[in-house]
Coordinates of C-alpha atoms in Angstrom, one line a residue:
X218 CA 26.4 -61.2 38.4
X219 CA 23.3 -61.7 35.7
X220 CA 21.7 -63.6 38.1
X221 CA 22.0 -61.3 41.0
X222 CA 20.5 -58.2 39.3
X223 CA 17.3 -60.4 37.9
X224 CA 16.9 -61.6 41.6
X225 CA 17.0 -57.9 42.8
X226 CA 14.5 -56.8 40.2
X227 CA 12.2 -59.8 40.9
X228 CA 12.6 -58.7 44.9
X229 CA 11.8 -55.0 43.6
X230 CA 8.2 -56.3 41.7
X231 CA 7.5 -58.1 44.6
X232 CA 7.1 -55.2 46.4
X233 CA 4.5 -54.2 43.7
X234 CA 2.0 -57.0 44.5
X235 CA -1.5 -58.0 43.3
X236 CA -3.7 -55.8 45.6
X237 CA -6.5 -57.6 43.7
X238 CA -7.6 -59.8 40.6
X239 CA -6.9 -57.8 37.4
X240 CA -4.7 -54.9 39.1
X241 CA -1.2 -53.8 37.6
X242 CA 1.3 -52.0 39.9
X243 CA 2.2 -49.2 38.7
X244 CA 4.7 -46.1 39.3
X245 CA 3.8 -42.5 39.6
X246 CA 5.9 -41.8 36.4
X247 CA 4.0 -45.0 34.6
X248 CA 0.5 -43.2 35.4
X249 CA 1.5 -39.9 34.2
X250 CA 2.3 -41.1 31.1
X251 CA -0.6 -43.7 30.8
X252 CA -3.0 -40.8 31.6
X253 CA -1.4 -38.2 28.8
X254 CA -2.1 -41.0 26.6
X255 CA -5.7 -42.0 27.8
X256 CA -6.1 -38.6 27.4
X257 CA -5.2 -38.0 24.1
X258 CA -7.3 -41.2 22.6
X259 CA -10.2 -40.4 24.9
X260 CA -10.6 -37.1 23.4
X261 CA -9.6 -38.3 19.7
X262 CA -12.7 -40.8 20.5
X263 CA -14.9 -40.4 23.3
X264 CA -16.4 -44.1 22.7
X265 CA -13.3 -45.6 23.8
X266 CA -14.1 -46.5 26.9
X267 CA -11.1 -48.5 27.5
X268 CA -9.1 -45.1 27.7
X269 CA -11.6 -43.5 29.7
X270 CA -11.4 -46.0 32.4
X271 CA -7.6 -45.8 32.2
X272 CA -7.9 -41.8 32.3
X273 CA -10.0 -42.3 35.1
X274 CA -8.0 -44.7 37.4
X275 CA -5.0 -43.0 36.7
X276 CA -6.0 -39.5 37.4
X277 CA -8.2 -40.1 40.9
X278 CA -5.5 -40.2 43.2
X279 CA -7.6 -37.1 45.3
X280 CA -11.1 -37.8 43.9
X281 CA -11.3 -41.4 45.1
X282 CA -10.4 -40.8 48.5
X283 CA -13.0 -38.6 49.3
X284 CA -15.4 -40.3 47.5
X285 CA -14.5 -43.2 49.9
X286 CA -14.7 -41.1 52.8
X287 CA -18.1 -39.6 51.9
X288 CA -19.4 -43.3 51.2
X289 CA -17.9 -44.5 54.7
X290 CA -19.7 -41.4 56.5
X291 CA -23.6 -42.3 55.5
X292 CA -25.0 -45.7 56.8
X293 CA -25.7 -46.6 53.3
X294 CA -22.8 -45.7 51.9
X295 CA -21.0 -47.9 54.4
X296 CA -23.0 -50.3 53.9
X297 CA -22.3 -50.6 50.3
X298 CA -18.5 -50.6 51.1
X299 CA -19.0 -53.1 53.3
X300 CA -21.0 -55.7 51.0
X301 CA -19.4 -54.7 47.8
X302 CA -22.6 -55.3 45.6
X303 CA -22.2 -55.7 42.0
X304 CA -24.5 -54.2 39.1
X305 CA -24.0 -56.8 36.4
X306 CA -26.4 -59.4 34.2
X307 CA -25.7 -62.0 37.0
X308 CA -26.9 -60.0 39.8
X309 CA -29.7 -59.0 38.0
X310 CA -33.1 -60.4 37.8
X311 CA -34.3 -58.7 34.5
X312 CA -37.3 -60.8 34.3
X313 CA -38.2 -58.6 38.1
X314 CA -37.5 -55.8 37.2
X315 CA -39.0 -55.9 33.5
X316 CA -42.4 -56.6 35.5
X317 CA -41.8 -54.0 38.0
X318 CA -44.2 -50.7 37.1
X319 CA -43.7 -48.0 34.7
X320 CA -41.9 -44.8 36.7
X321 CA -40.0 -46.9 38.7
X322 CA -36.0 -47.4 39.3
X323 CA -35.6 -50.8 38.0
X324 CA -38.6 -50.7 35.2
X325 CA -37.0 -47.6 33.8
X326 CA -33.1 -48.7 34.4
X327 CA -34.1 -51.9 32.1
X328 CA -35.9 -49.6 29.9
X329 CA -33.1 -47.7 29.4
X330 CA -30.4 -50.6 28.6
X331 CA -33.2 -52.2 26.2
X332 CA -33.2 -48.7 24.9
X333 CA -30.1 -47.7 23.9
X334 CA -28.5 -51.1 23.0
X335 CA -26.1 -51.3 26.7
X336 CA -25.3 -53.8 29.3
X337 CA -23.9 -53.3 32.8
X338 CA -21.3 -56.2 31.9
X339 CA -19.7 -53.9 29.3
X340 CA -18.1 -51.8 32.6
X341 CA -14.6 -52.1 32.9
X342 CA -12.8 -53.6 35.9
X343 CA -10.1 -51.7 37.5
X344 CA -6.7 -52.4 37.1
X345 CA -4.4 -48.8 38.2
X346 CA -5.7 -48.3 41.0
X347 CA -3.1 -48.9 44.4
X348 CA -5.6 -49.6 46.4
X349 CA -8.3 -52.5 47.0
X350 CA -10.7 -50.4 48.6
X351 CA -10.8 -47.6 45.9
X352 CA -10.5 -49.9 43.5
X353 CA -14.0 -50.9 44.2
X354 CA -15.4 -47.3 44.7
X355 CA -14.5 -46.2 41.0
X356 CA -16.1 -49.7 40.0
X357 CA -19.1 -49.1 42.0
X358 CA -18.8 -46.0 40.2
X359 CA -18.7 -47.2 36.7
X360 CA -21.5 -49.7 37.4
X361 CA -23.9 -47.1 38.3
X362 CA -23.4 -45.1 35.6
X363 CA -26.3 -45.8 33.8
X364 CA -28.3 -45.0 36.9
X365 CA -27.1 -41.6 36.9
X366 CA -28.7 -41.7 32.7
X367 CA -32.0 -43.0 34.2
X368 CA -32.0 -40.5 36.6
X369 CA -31.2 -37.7 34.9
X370 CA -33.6 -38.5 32.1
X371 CA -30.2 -38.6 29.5
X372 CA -30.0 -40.7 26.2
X373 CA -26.7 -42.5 25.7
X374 CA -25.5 -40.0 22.7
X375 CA -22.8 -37.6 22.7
X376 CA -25.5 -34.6 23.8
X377 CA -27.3 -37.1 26.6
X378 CA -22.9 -38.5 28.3
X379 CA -21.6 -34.8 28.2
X380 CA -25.2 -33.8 30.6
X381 CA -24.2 -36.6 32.9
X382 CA -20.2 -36.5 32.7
X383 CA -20.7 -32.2 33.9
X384 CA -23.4 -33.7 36.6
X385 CA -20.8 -36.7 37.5
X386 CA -17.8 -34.1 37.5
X387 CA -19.3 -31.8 40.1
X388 CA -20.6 -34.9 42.1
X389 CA -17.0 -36.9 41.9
X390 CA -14.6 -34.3 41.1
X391 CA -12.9 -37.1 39.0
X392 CA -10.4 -35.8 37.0
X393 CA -11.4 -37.8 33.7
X394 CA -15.1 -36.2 34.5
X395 CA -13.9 -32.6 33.9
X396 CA -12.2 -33.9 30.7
X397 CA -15.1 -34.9 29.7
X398 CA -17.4 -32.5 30.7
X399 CA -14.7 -29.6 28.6
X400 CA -14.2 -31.2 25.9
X401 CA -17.0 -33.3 25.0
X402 CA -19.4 -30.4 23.2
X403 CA -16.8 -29.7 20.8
X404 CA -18.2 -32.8 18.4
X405 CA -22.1 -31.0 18.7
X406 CA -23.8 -29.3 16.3
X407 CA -24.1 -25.4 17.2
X408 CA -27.7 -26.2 17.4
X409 CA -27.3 -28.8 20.3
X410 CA -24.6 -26.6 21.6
X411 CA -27.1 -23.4 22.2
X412 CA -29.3 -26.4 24.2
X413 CA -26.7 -27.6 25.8
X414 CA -25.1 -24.2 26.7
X415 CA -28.7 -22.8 28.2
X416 CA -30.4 -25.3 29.3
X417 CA -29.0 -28.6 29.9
X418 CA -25.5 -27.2 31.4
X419 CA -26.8 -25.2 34.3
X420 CA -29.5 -27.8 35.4
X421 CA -26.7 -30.8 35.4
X422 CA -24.6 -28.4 37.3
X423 CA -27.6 -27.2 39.6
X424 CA -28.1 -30.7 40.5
X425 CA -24.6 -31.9 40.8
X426 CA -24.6 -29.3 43.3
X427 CA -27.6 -29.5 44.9
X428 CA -27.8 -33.4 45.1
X429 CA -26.7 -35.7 48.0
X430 CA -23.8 -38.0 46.4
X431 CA -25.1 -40.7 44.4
X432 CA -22.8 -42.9 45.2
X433 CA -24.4 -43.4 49.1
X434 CA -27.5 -45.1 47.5
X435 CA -28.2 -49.1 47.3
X436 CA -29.9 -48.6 44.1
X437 CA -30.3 -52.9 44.0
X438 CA -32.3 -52.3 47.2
X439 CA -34.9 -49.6 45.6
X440 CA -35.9 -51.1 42.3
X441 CA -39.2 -50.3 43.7
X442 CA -39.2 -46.8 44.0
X443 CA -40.3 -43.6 41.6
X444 CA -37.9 -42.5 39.8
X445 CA -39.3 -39.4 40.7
X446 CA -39.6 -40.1 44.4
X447 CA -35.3 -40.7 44.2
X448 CA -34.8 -37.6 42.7
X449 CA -36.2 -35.7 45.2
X450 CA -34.7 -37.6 48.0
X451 CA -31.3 -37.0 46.2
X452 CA -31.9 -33.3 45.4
X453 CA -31.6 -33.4 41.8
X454 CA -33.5 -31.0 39.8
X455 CA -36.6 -32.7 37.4
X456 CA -34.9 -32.8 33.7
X457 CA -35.7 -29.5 31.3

């Protein structure tokens, strides 16, 4: 009788197969209580971006889905669906876009990730989300993160990821956005809080509103353009 119920709960994972390398099948009860508890460490530290991503894949269920659909309605955003590119060190010719001239997309992205100490490998890969397909969205996501920082003219400190996580939540509507967006300030000083508060706030939001989404662009096919030139094809506002 052992040996009937352990066949009948192997049949039962089967049904929860590998929709692609790394991913875990999960239940909706399972994500619930993974995202309470991403939640709760995410908040305790913000730098864990381990829970973040977990936070984020668990709590997209809506936001991906549109995100896809807003990607598969732009020729470039298909197009990136389609080829799946990947931002990492081995798709990267840093010695190209080190020589590439001040002002423009891939000088300033390397400028930025010499800058503040990052590397597009450190990005996460999916593993909750039930669904090849937006699986790679929230990737392609994460991997042009730091793109959204060279864009928006944002340091990778706590004042520089709460501008781009309230410009990223009106863009995405990802849950784990909004988190971060609300709760972020509360480690600032009241000094950077006044900044943040009159200045920095309502531009990220005027240009999370106002800009085309940022997902629909094939930044590895415009390391060659302004900065500036991007950011006024996209509709977001110069920084304050």
């Amino acid at each position: 009788r052992g040996g009937e119920e352990e066949e009948e709960e192997e049949e039962e994972m089967e049904g929860w197969h590998q929709l692609y390398p790394g991913h875990i099948p999960t239940s909706p009860l399972q994500k619930a209580l993974l995202a309470a508890g991403s939640a709760v460490m995410a908040l305790y530290d913000p730098y864990r971006h381990d829970m973040v991503a977990v936070l984020g894949e668990t709590t997209g269920c809506l936001a991906l889905p549109n995100l896809r659909d807003k990607m598969k309605n732009h020729p470039e955003g298909y197009r990136i669906l389609q080829e799946r590119p990947r931002i990492r060190l081995s798709t990267l010719d840093m010695a190209r876009l080190q020589g590439l001239p001040d002002g423009s997309l891939g000088r300033e992205y390397v400028r930025f990730l010499e800058d503040n100490k990052v590397s597009p490998d450190t990005r996460m890969p999916p593993k909750f989300v039930d669904d090849e397909e937006l699986a790679y969205v929230i990737q392609r996501y994460r991997e042009v993160h730091d793109l959204m920082h060279t864009l928006l003219g944002m340091p990778t400190n706590m004042l520089g990821e709460v501008v781009v996580k309230w410009f990223e939540a009106i863009q995405t509507g990802l849950p784990m956005c909004v988190l971060g967006a609300a709760f972020g300030p509360v480690r600032l000083s009241s000094r950077k809080l006044q900044v943040l508060a009159t200045e920095l706030v309502p531009w990220a939001i005027r240009s999370g509103l106002n800009a085309s989404c940022v997902l629909n662009v094939y930044y590895e096919q415009r390391w060659e353009q302004p900065v500036e030139s991007l950011r006024e094809e996209l509709g977001i506002f110069p920084p304050p």
